[in-house]
Amino acid sequence: MNVQQLLAQFQSQGLESCFHGRHIQPQIYADLNGRNWGLQDYLARGGYQALRTILGLNGEAAWTQDQVIACVKESGLRGRGGAGFPTGLKWSFMPRQFNGQKYLVCNSDEGEPGTCKDRDILEYNPHIVIEGMAIAAYAMGITVGYNYIHGEIFQTYERFEVALQEARAAGYLGQRIHGSDFSFELYAAHGFGAYICGEETALLESLEGKKGQPRFKPPFPASFGVYGKPTTINNTETFAAVPWIIRNGGAAYLACGKPNNGGTKIFSVSGDVVLPGNYEIPMGTPFSKLLELAGGVQGGKLKAVIPGGSSAPVLPASIMMDITMDYDAIAKAGSMLGSGAVIVLNDTRCMVKSLQRLSAFYMHESCGQCTPCREGTGWLSRMVDRIEQGHGKPSDMDLLDSVAENIMGRTICALGDAAAMPVRGMLKHFRAEFEHHIKHKTCMVTAAVTAGEHHG
């Protein structure tokens, strides 16, 4: 089976995305086969036992809200959507004494290129997200929640709706859950494919039926979120990690990873690898091991890796092969773990052409609200396009870096930074390729590959 066939299988069936059996100590993807996503199978895997435990339905005293939050803090769980903010600390920001409605939101708007982990969680283990959200709602005194699902995976939205119906019918959602004093209702909402709606405040605007554009902060969602009410937003994978933490303890979860980087993380590995897919591994696992799980590099030698989704700065092979897959190690190396989308590039890839594709994407997805992003993403895209087509000028190198620098930190949300960081990363590590394009009007990578073929 060739790479294209594997990719088609990966995209349409999930067969190579999470059922390959090459995970290390999986918690979220454990024992999944693509058919056992329903309630009865989830209960057979110990599902909803964590929720029953904190509600005092297993013969022991109910947990207090502080106990739940303390357990999550101890686990070292950090937001799995990109920012890596400590989850327990975020939950503690929810105002306790607020008497009105408070909301919980799951960000399943998985639009970062290269990322497909949340889709598999929602399709093949949806009840783990429902249980995690119910536990979070209990910890923060919230009675209503929403799961905002990316609009381009509509079948996933439909699957989650079925899971919600099962949970309601079994008494795990609704009023006075299983006779307790805790009530929680959860609804699914779908977007329409806009990348910008992955930004939490743009998501809230879309959820309210408005145009999906980011809000000014402050105020932050914890004080002014959905419909102007206090709101906590976490990623799909973050909520999915919570039931295991409650069942096994925060210390056990932390021990699965490394200090400040607790538990497992799902990495979506794509690009020039033999076996693209989602891989759940402990935080702190060497990148070399992750690459081995994915079958190694396909079609050449390892050249570079984008370690955290397309917005993360690229890192050359010499750096990647020496680092571990966790927030702190990747940040120290000059990039970010981000969404966990690992894009592998072999030595036949032209970095100018790669950046051309990325820059065009961010220009297209800019919402246009902020001038630096609206205009700057277009400038970046057109300049890189000009260099790729052999019309670049020597001054373009400094101009590219200057435009990228002037976008960063000057927009309401991080999309501007997301467009600028790939540019700066490429120029930092692969400047020679851009200079060759400008000077010789040809691609040095293509020339090298052709020369190698002739030599062979």
Short mmCIF file of C-alpha atoms in Angstrom, two decimals:
data_model
loop_
_atom_site.label_atom_id
_atom_site.label_comp_id
_atom_site.label_asym_id
_atom_site.label_seq_id
_atom_site.Cartn_x
_atom_site.Cartn_y
_atom_site.Cartn_z
CA MET A 1 0.00 0.00 0.00
CA ASN A 2 1.48 3.36 -1.03
CA VAL A 3 1.51 6.61 0.94
CA GLN A 4 -1.48 8.06 -0.91
CA GLN A 5 -3.61 5.00 -0.14
CA LEU A 6 -2.56 5.09 3.51
CA LEU A 7 -3.45 8.76 3.70
CA ALA A 8 -6.89 8.15 2.18
CA GLN A 9 -7.46 5.38 4.70
CA PHE A 10 -6.20 7.65 7.47
CA GLN A 11 -8.62 10.42 6.51
CA SER A 12 -11.77 8.44 5.81
CA GLN A 13 -11.81 5.44 8.14
CA GLY A 14 -9.49 6.13 11.05
CA LEU A 15 -7.90 2.70 10.52
CA GLU A 16 -4.40 4.10 10.57
CA SER A 17 -5.18 7.10 12.73
CA CYS A 18 -5.68 5.48 16.12
CA PHE A 19 -6.31 1.71 15.80
CA HIS A 20 -2.78 0.75 14.81
CA GLY A 21 -1.71 -0.57 18.21
CA ARG A 22 1.49 1.49 18.29
CA HIS A 23 0.58 3.78 21.20
CA ILE A 24 2.60 3.85 24.42
CA GLN A 25 0.57 3.62 27.65
CA PRO A 26 -2.61 5.00 26.02
CA GLN A 27 -5.33 6.41 28.22
CA ILE A 28 -7.77 8.07 25.80
CA TYR A 29 -7.31 5.73 22.83
CA ALA A 30 -6.95 2.59 24.97
CA ASP A 31 -8.92 -0.46 23.77
CA LEU A 32 -10.67 1.34 20.90
CA ASN A 33 -11.47 -0.53 17.69
CA GLY A 34 -13.79 1.84 15.82
CA ARG A 35 -16.94 -0.07 16.75
CA ASN A 36 -16.98 0.22 20.54
CA TRP A 37 -17.81 3.93 20.77
CA GLY A 38 -21.29 3.53 22.31
CA LEU A 39 -22.38 3.86 25.92
CA GLN A 40 -22.43 0.18 26.84
CA ASP A 41 -18.90 -0.35 25.58
CA TYR A 42 -17.74 2.78 27.39
CA LEU A 43 -19.29 1.53 30.65
CA ALA A 44 -17.51 -1.80 30.14
CA ARG A 45 -14.20 0.10 29.98
CA GLY A 46 -14.94 1.77 33.33
CA GLY A 47 -16.69 4.75 31.83
CA TYR A 48 -18.57 7.23 34.05
CA GLN A 49 -17.00 5.69 37.18
CA ALA A 50 -15.03 8.90 37.73
CA LEU A 51 -18.22 10.96 37.59
CA ARG A 52 -19.95 8.52 39.94
CA THR A 53 -17.00 8.77 42.33
CA ILE A 54 -17.07 12.55 42.69
CA LEU A 55 -20.88 12.49 43.06
CA GLY A 56 -20.63 9.94 45.88
CA LEU A 57 -22.54 7.26 43.98
CA ASN A 58 -20.03 4.46 44.62
CA GLY A 59 -20.59 4.18 48.35
CA GLU A 60 -18.10 6.86 49.39
CA ALA A 61 -18.52 10.53 50.26
CA ALA A 62 -18.95 12.97 47.40
CA TRP A 63 -15.95 15.08 46.51
CA THR A 64 -15.95 18.80 47.08
CA GLN A 65 -15.31 21.16 44.18
CA ASP A 66 -11.95 22.02 45.72
CA GLN A 67 -10.98 18.34 45.84
CA VAL A 68 -11.65 17.89 42.14
CA ILE A 69 -9.68 21.00 41.19
CA ALA A 70 -6.81 20.02 43.51
CA CYS A 71 -6.62 16.59 41.87
CA VAL A 72 -6.43 18.13 38.39
CA LYS A 73 -3.79 20.61 39.56
CA GLU A 74 -1.71 17.79 41.02
CA SER A 75 -1.88 15.90 37.71
CA GLY A 76 0.05 18.57 35.85
CA LEU A 77 -2.54 18.48 33.06
CA ARG A 78 -2.03 21.37 30.67
CA GLY A 79 -4.36 22.54 27.91
CA ARG A 80 -4.01 20.27 24.90
CA GLY A 81 -5.33 22.76 22.35
CA GLY A 82 -2.11 24.70 21.92
CA ALA A 83 -1.47 27.18 24.72
CA GLY A 84 -0.55 24.59 27.35
CA PHE A 85 -2.09 26.56 30.23
CA PRO A 86 -2.46 24.52 33.49
CA THR A 87 -6.00 23.13 33.47
CA GLY A 88 -6.61 23.05 37.21
CA LEU A 89 -5.47 26.64 37.52
CA LYS A 90 -7.85 27.71 34.74
CA TRP A 91 -10.74 25.96 36.50
CA SER A 92 -9.94 27.84 39.70
CA PHE A 93 -10.52 31.16 37.90
CA MET A 94 -14.26 30.50 37.59
CA PRO A 95 -15.98 32.85 40.09
CA ARG A 96 -17.55 30.74 42.84
CA GLN A 97 -19.92 33.37 44.22
CA PHE A 98 -21.49 34.32 40.89
CA ASN A 99 -25.23 33.67 41.24
CA GLY A 100 -26.22 33.70 37.56
CA GLN A 101 -25.71 31.19 34.77
CA LYS A 102 -22.17 29.99 34.08
CA TYR A 103 -21.05 28.05 31.02
CA LEU A 104 -18.58 25.35 30.05
CA VAL A 105 -17.35 25.13 26.44
CA CYS A 106 -15.35 22.42 24.68
CA ASN A 107 -13.26 23.69 21.78
CA SER A 108 -13.52 20.94 19.16
CA ASP A 109 -12.95 23.36 16.28
CA GLU A 110 -9.95 21.40 15.10
CA GLY A 111 -8.71 23.51 12.21
CA GLU A 112 -4.93 23.60 12.65
CA PRO A 113 -3.37 22.01 9.54
CA GLY A 114 -1.94 18.61 10.38
CA THR A 115 -4.19 18.06 13.41
CA CYS A 116 -6.79 15.29 13.55
CA LYS A 117 -6.62 13.93 17.12
CA ASP A 118 -9.87 15.45 18.42
CA ARG A 119 -11.87 14.09 15.49
CA ASP A 120 -10.86 10.55 16.46
CA ILE A 121 -11.67 11.13 20.13
CA LEU A 122 -15.15 12.42 19.30
CA GLU A 123 -15.89 9.67 16.79
CA TYR A 124 -14.46 6.69 18.61
CA ASN A 125 -14.62 7.65 22.31
CA PRO A 126 -17.22 10.44 22.61
CA HIS A 127 -18.40 9.52 26.09
CA ILE A 128 -14.98 10.20 27.58
CA VAL A 129 -15.40 13.85 26.53
CA ILE A 130 -18.93 13.98 27.94
CA GLU A 131 -17.76 12.54 31.26
CA GLY A 132 -14.78 14.89 31.40
CA MET A 133 -16.99 17.89 30.77
CA ALA A 134 -19.47 16.77 33.44
CA ILE A 135 -16.65 16.46 35.97
CA ALA A 136 -15.34 19.92 35.03
CA ALA A 137 -18.85 21.38 35.33
CA TYR A 138 -19.21 19.87 38.80
CA ALA A 139 -15.87 21.33 39.87
CA MET A 140 -16.87 24.84 38.80
CA GLY A 141 -20.56 24.82 39.69
CA ILE A 142 -21.69 24.95 36.05
CA THR A 143 -24.98 23.52 34.79
CA VAL A 144 -24.83 24.14 31.02
CA GLY A 145 -22.15 23.25 28.49
CA TYR A 146 -21.52 23.34 24.75
CA ASN A 147 -19.21 21.35 22.50
CA TYR A 148 -18.31 23.44 19.43
CA ILE A 149 -17.32 21.00 16.67
CA HIS A 150 -15.47 21.89 13.47
CA GLY A 151 -17.98 22.18 10.63
CA GLU A 152 -15.95 20.21 8.08
CA ILE A 153 -16.27 16.98 10.08
CA PHE A 154 -20.05 16.88 10.16
CA GLN A 155 -20.18 13.10 10.60
CA THR A 156 -18.27 13.60 13.85
CA TYR A 157 -20.87 16.12 15.00
CA GLU A 158 -23.62 13.60 14.24
CA ARG A 159 -21.79 10.86 16.16
CA PHE A 160 -21.44 13.14 19.18
CA GLU A 161 -25.17 13.95 19.08
CA VAL A 162 -25.94 10.23 19.30
CA ALA A 163 -23.60 9.90 22.28
CA LEU A 164 -25.36 12.83 23.99
CA GLN A 165 -28.70 11.08 23.53
CA GLU A 166 -27.28 7.91 25.07
CA ALA A 167 -25.88 9.81 28.05
CA ARG A 168 -29.18 11.61 28.68
CA ALA A 169 -31.19 8.40 28.44
CA ALA A 170 -28.86 6.71 30.94
CA GLY A 171 -29.08 9.60 33.42
CA TYR A 172 -25.52 10.90 33.02
CA LEU A 173 -26.77 14.24 31.72
CA GLY A 174 -29.77 16.29 32.78
CA GLN A 175 -31.39 17.23 36.07
CA ARG A 176 -30.18 15.68 39.33
CA ILE A 177 -27.81 13.19 37.71
CA HIS A 178 -28.48 9.72 39.15
CA GLY A 179 -30.33 11.22 42.09
CA SER A 180 -27.53 13.56 43.14
CA ASP A 181 -27.77 17.31 43.66
CA PHE A 182 -25.75 17.93 40.50
CA SER A 183 -27.43 18.92 37.24
CA PHE A 184 -25.66 19.39 33.93
CA GLU A 185 -26.94 19.68 30.37
CA LEU A 186 -24.62 19.49 27.40
CA TYR A 187 -25.31 20.52 23.81
CA ALA A 188 -23.39 20.10 20.54
CA ALA A 189 -22.92 23.00 18.14
CA HIS A 190 -21.10 22.91 14.81
CA GLY A 191 -19.11 25.59 13.06
CA PHE A 192 -18.63 26.05 9.33
CA GLY A 193 -14.93 25.43 8.87
CA ALA A 194 -13.39 28.82 9.70
CA TYR A 195 -9.86 28.47 11.11
CA ILE A 196 -10.32 31.64 13.17
CA CYS A 197 -13.09 30.02 15.22
CA GLY A 198 -10.49 27.86 16.90
CA GLU A 199 -9.54 31.03 18.80
CA GLU A 200 -11.63 30.86 21.95
CA THR A 201 -13.36 34.24 21.79
CA ALA A 202 -14.08 33.93 18.05
CA LEU A 203 -15.60 30.55 18.90
CA LEU A 204 -17.82 32.22 21.50
CA GLU A 205 -18.97 34.81 18.98
CA SER A 206 -19.84 32.06 16.50
CA LEU A 207 -21.60 30.06 19.20
CA GLU A 208 -23.79 33.08 19.88
CA GLY A 209 -24.70 33.24 16.19
CA LYS A 210 -22.45 36.16 15.32
CA LYS A 211 -19.59 36.52 12.86
CA GLY A 212 -16.64 34.51 14.14
CA GLN A 213 -14.14 37.24 15.04
CA PRO A 214 -11.96 37.43 18.16
CA ARG A 215 -12.90 39.71 21.04
CA PHE A 216 -10.65 42.20 22.77
CA LYS A 217 -9.24 40.87 26.05
CA PRO A 218 -9.75 41.80 28.80
CA PRO A 219 -12.43 40.97 29.75
CA PHE A 220 -11.48 37.29 29.63
CA PRO A 221 -14.03 34.49 29.19
CA ALA A 222 -13.81 33.54 32.87
CA SER A 223 -15.66 36.78 33.62
CA PHE A 224 -17.32 37.58 30.27
CA GLY A 225 -17.84 34.59 28.00
CA VAL A 226 -20.92 33.06 26.36
CA TYR A 227 -23.76 35.58 26.42
CA GLY A 228 -21.63 37.77 28.67
CA LYS A 229 -21.54 35.16 31.45
CA PRO A 230 -18.54 33.50 33.15
CA THR A 231 -17.24 30.73 30.87
CA THR A 232 -14.44 28.18 30.94
CA ILE A 233 -13.13 26.81 27.63
CA ASN A 234 -10.92 23.74 27.23
CA ASN A 235 -9.85 21.56 24.32
CA THR A 236 -11.40 18.17 23.52
CA GLU A 237 -8.31 16.21 24.51
CA THR A 238 -8.05 18.14 27.76
CA PHE A 239 -11.54 17.10 28.85
CA ALA A 240 -10.89 13.54 27.66
CA ALA A 241 -7.92 13.28 30.04
CA VAL A 242 -9.95 14.14 33.14
CA PRO A 243 -11.77 10.81 33.86
CA TRP A 244 -8.48 8.89 34.01
CA ILE A 245 -7.07 11.48 36.41
CA ILE A 246 -10.04 11.17 38.78
CA ARG A 247 -10.00 7.35 38.68
CA ASN A 248 -6.25 6.95 39.17
CA GLY A 249 -5.21 10.14 40.96
CA GLY A 250 -3.33 13.26 39.96
CA ALA A 251 0.03 11.88 41.07
CA ALA A 252 -0.36 8.81 38.86
CA TYR A 253 -1.16 10.98 35.85
CA LEU A 254 1.84 13.22 36.50
CA ALA A 255 4.06 10.14 36.76
CA CYS A 256 3.01 9.13 33.23
CA GLY A 257 4.84 12.16 31.88
CA LYS A 258 7.47 14.41 33.38
CA PRO A 259 7.43 17.35 35.82
CA ASN A 260 5.25 20.21 34.56
CA ASN A 261 4.19 17.97 31.66
CA GLY A 262 1.91 15.32 33.10
CA GLY A 263 0.18 12.43 31.39
CA THR A 264 0.00 11.30 27.80
CA LYS A 265 -0.35 13.45 24.69
CA ILE A 266 -1.82 12.57 21.31
CA PHE A 267 0.41 13.56 18.39
CA SER A 268 -0.95 13.67 14.84
CA VAL A 269 2.01 12.60 12.72
CA SER A 270 1.82 13.37 9.01
CA GLY A 271 4.02 14.29 6.08
CA ASP A 272 6.93 12.16 4.92
CA VAL A 273 6.47 9.17 7.22
CA VAL A 274 5.64 5.57 6.40
CA LEU A 275 2.70 5.31 8.80
CA PRO A 276 0.90 8.64 9.34
CA GLY A 277 -1.58 8.63 12.19
CA ASN A 278 -2.42 9.65 15.74
CA TYR A 279 -0.04 8.40 18.41
CA GLU A 280 -0.76 8.64 22.14
CA ILE A 281 2.48 8.60 24.08
CA PRO A 282 3.69 9.84 27.49
CA MET A 283 4.85 13.43 27.65
CA GLY A 284 8.63 13.53 27.46
CA THR A 285 8.96 10.69 24.96
CA PRO A 286 11.92 11.33 22.61
CA PHE A 287 10.97 12.50 19.13
CA SER A 288 13.14 9.72 17.73
CA LYS A 289 10.80 7.18 19.36
CA LEU A 290 7.70 8.88 17.94
CA LEU A 291 9.29 8.83 14.48
CA GLU A 292 10.03 5.13 14.92
CA LEU A 293 6.39 4.44 15.83
CA ALA A 294 5.35 6.20 12.62
CA GLY A 295 7.55 3.84 10.59
CA GLY A 296 10.40 6.27 10.00
CA VAL A 297 10.95 8.79 7.22
CA GLN A 298 9.46 8.06 3.81
CA GLY A 299 11.15 8.96 0.52
CA GLY A 300 14.40 10.42 1.78
CA LYS A 301 16.30 11.53 4.87
CA LEU A 302 14.83 13.64 7.67
CA LYS A 303 15.27 17.32 6.89
CA ALA A 304 12.94 19.21 9.22
CA VAL A 305 9.87 18.91 11.44
CA ILE A 306 7.04 21.28 12.25
CA PRO A 307 6.37 19.97 15.78
CA GLY A 308 3.07 21.59 16.80
CA GLY A 309 0.83 22.29 13.83
CA SER A 310 1.49 24.54 10.85
CA SER A 311 1.80 27.68 13.00
CA ALA A 312 4.75 26.30 14.98
CA PRO A 313 8.25 27.36 13.85
CA VAL A 314 10.03 24.64 11.89
CA LEU A 315 13.01 22.87 13.46
CA PRO A 316 15.81 21.14 11.52
CA ALA A 317 16.47 17.43 11.91
CA SER A 318 19.64 18.02 13.95
CA ILE A 319 17.58 19.67 16.69
CA MET A 320 14.49 17.46 16.53
CA MET A 321 16.37 14.20 16.92
CA ASP A 322 17.76 15.38 20.26
CA ILE A 323 14.58 16.65 21.94
CA THR A 324 11.66 15.14 23.81
CA MET A 325 8.00 15.71 23.00
CA ASP A 326 6.79 18.01 25.74
CA TYR A 327 5.95 21.69 26.16
CA ASP A 328 9.17 22.76 27.84
CA ALA A 329 11.67 20.89 25.66
CA ILE A 330 10.14 22.05 22.38
CA ALA A 331 9.87 25.64 23.64
CA LYS A 332 13.54 25.57 24.68
CA ALA A 333 14.42 24.38 21.16
CA GLY A 334 12.71 27.44 19.69
CA SER A 335 9.30 26.15 18.67
CA MET A 336 6.12 25.03 20.43
CA LEU A 337 4.19 21.84 21.04
CA GLY A 338 0.96 23.57 20.00
CA SER A 339 -1.82 21.21 18.97
CA GLY A 340 0.54 18.25 18.72
CA ALA A 341 0.47 18.03 14.92
CA VAL A 342 3.90 16.77 13.88
CA ILE A 343 4.59 17.45 10.20
CA VAL A 344 7.68 15.57 8.96
CA LEU A 345 9.63 16.87 5.95
CA ASN A 346 12.25 14.85 4.10
CA ASP A 347 15.24 16.18 2.17
CA THR A 348 13.36 16.36 -1.13
CA ARG A 349 11.12 19.12 0.22
CA CYS A 350 11.76 22.70 -0.84
CA MET A 351 11.31 24.94 2.20
CA VAL A 352 10.40 27.92 0.02
CA LYS A 353 7.55 25.98 -1.56
CA SER A 354 6.49 24.66 1.85
CA LEU A 355 6.33 28.20 3.23
CA GLN A 356 4.46 29.33 0.11
CA ARG A 357 1.69 26.86 0.95
CA LEU A 358 1.55 27.83 4.62
CA SER A 359 1.53 31.58 3.95
CA ALA A 360 -1.29 31.24 1.42
CA PHE A 361 -3.33 29.37 4.04
CA TYR A 362 -2.97 32.06 6.70
CA MET A 363 -3.75 34.83 4.23
CA HIS A 364 -6.94 32.99 3.32
CA GLU A 365 -7.97 32.35 6.93
CA SER A 366 -7.33 35.84 8.33
CA CYS A 367 -10.67 37.24 9.51
CA GLY A 368 -9.60 40.75 8.45
CA GLN A 369 -10.39 42.46 11.74
CA CYS A 370 -6.83 43.62 12.49
CA THR A 371 -4.86 45.61 9.92
CA PRO A 372 -1.44 44.02 10.64
CA CYS A 373 -2.89 40.56 10.05
CA ARG A 374 -5.27 41.45 7.21
CA GLU A 375 -2.59 43.26 5.22
CA GLY A 376 0.53 41.56 6.55
CA THR A 377 -0.53 37.98 5.76
CA GLY A 378 -1.12 39.08 2.17
CA TRP A 379 2.28 40.72 1.97
CA LEU A 380 3.98 37.61 3.32
CA SER A 381 2.14 35.32 0.94
CA ARG A 382 2.85 37.45 -2.12
CA MET A 383 6.54 37.85 -1.27
CA VAL A 384 7.09 34.14 -0.71
CA ASP A 385 5.14 33.40 -3.88
CA ARG A 386 7.37 35.84 -5.78
CA ILE A 387 10.53 34.17 -4.47
CA GLU A 388 9.24 30.69 -5.30
CA GLN A 389 8.44 31.73 -8.87
CA GLY A 390 11.94 33.12 -9.42
CA HIS A 391 11.08 36.81 -9.20
CA GLY A 392 12.50 37.50 -5.75
CA LYS A 393 14.80 40.40 -4.92
CA PRO A 394 17.70 40.41 -2.43
CA SER A 395 15.84 42.94 -0.30
CA ASP A 396 12.95 40.47 0.11
CA MET A 397 14.82 38.54 2.79
CA ASP A 398 14.98 41.42 5.24
CA LEU A 399 11.53 42.62 4.20
CA LEU A 400 9.98 39.23 4.94
CA ASP A 401 11.51 39.17 8.40
CA SER A 402 10.49 42.78 9.04
CA VAL A 403 6.86 42.24 8.03
CA ALA A 404 6.66 39.08 10.15
CA GLU A 405 8.16 40.90 13.13
CA ASN A 406 5.68 43.76 12.79
CA ILE A 407 2.71 41.40 12.72
CA MET A 408 3.68 39.52 15.86
CA GLY A 409 2.10 40.83 19.05
CA ARG A 410 0.11 43.50 17.24
CA THR A 411 -3.20 41.72 16.67
CA ILE A 412 -6.22 40.90 18.82
CA CYS A 413 -5.66 37.16 18.55
CA ALA A 414 -2.74 34.86 17.74
CA LEU A 415 -3.52 34.28 14.06
CA GLY A 416 -1.08 37.02 13.12
CA ASP A 417 1.62 35.30 15.15
CA ALA A 418 0.63 31.98 13.57
CA ALA A 419 1.31 33.45 10.13
CA ALA A 420 4.56 35.15 11.15
CA MET A 421 6.24 32.33 13.10
CA PRO A 422 6.57 29.89 10.18
CA VAL A 423 8.21 32.66 8.12
CA ARG A 424 10.74 33.52 10.80
CA GLY A 425 11.43 29.87 11.53
CA MET A 426 12.10 29.07 7.88
CA LEU A 427 14.39 32.08 7.46
CA LYS A 428 16.28 31.23 10.63
CA HIS A 429 17.05 27.62 9.77
CA PHE A 430 16.83 27.45 5.96
CA ARG A 431 17.87 30.91 4.81
CA ALA A 432 20.24 29.48 2.20
CA GLU A 433 17.35 27.99 0.24
CA PHE A 434 15.61 31.35 -0.01
CA GLU A 435 18.82 33.10 -1.02
CA HIS A 436 19.42 30.47 -3.72
CA HIS A 437 15.92 30.99 -5.12
CA ILE A 438 16.53 34.74 -5.29
CA LYS A 439 20.05 34.59 -6.72
CA HIS A 440 19.74 31.69 -9.16
CA LYS A 441 15.97 31.76 -9.87
CA THR A 442 15.91 28.01 -9.32
CA CYS A 443 15.31 25.62 -6.41
CA MET A 444 18.48 24.20 -4.88
CA VAL A 445 16.57 21.17 -3.55
CA THR A 446 15.11 20.24 -6.92
CA ALA A 447 18.52 20.68 -8.51
CA ALA A 448 20.15 18.46 -5.89
CA VAL A 449 17.54 15.74 -6.27
CA THR A 450 17.84 15.80 -10.05
CA ALA A 451 21.64 15.67 -9.85
CA GLY A 452 21.40 12.72 -7.49
CA GLU A 453 19.10 10.85 -9.83
CA HIS A 454 21.46 11.42 -12.77
CA HIS A 455 24.44 10.38 -10.68
CA GLY A 456 22.67 7.20 -9.67
#
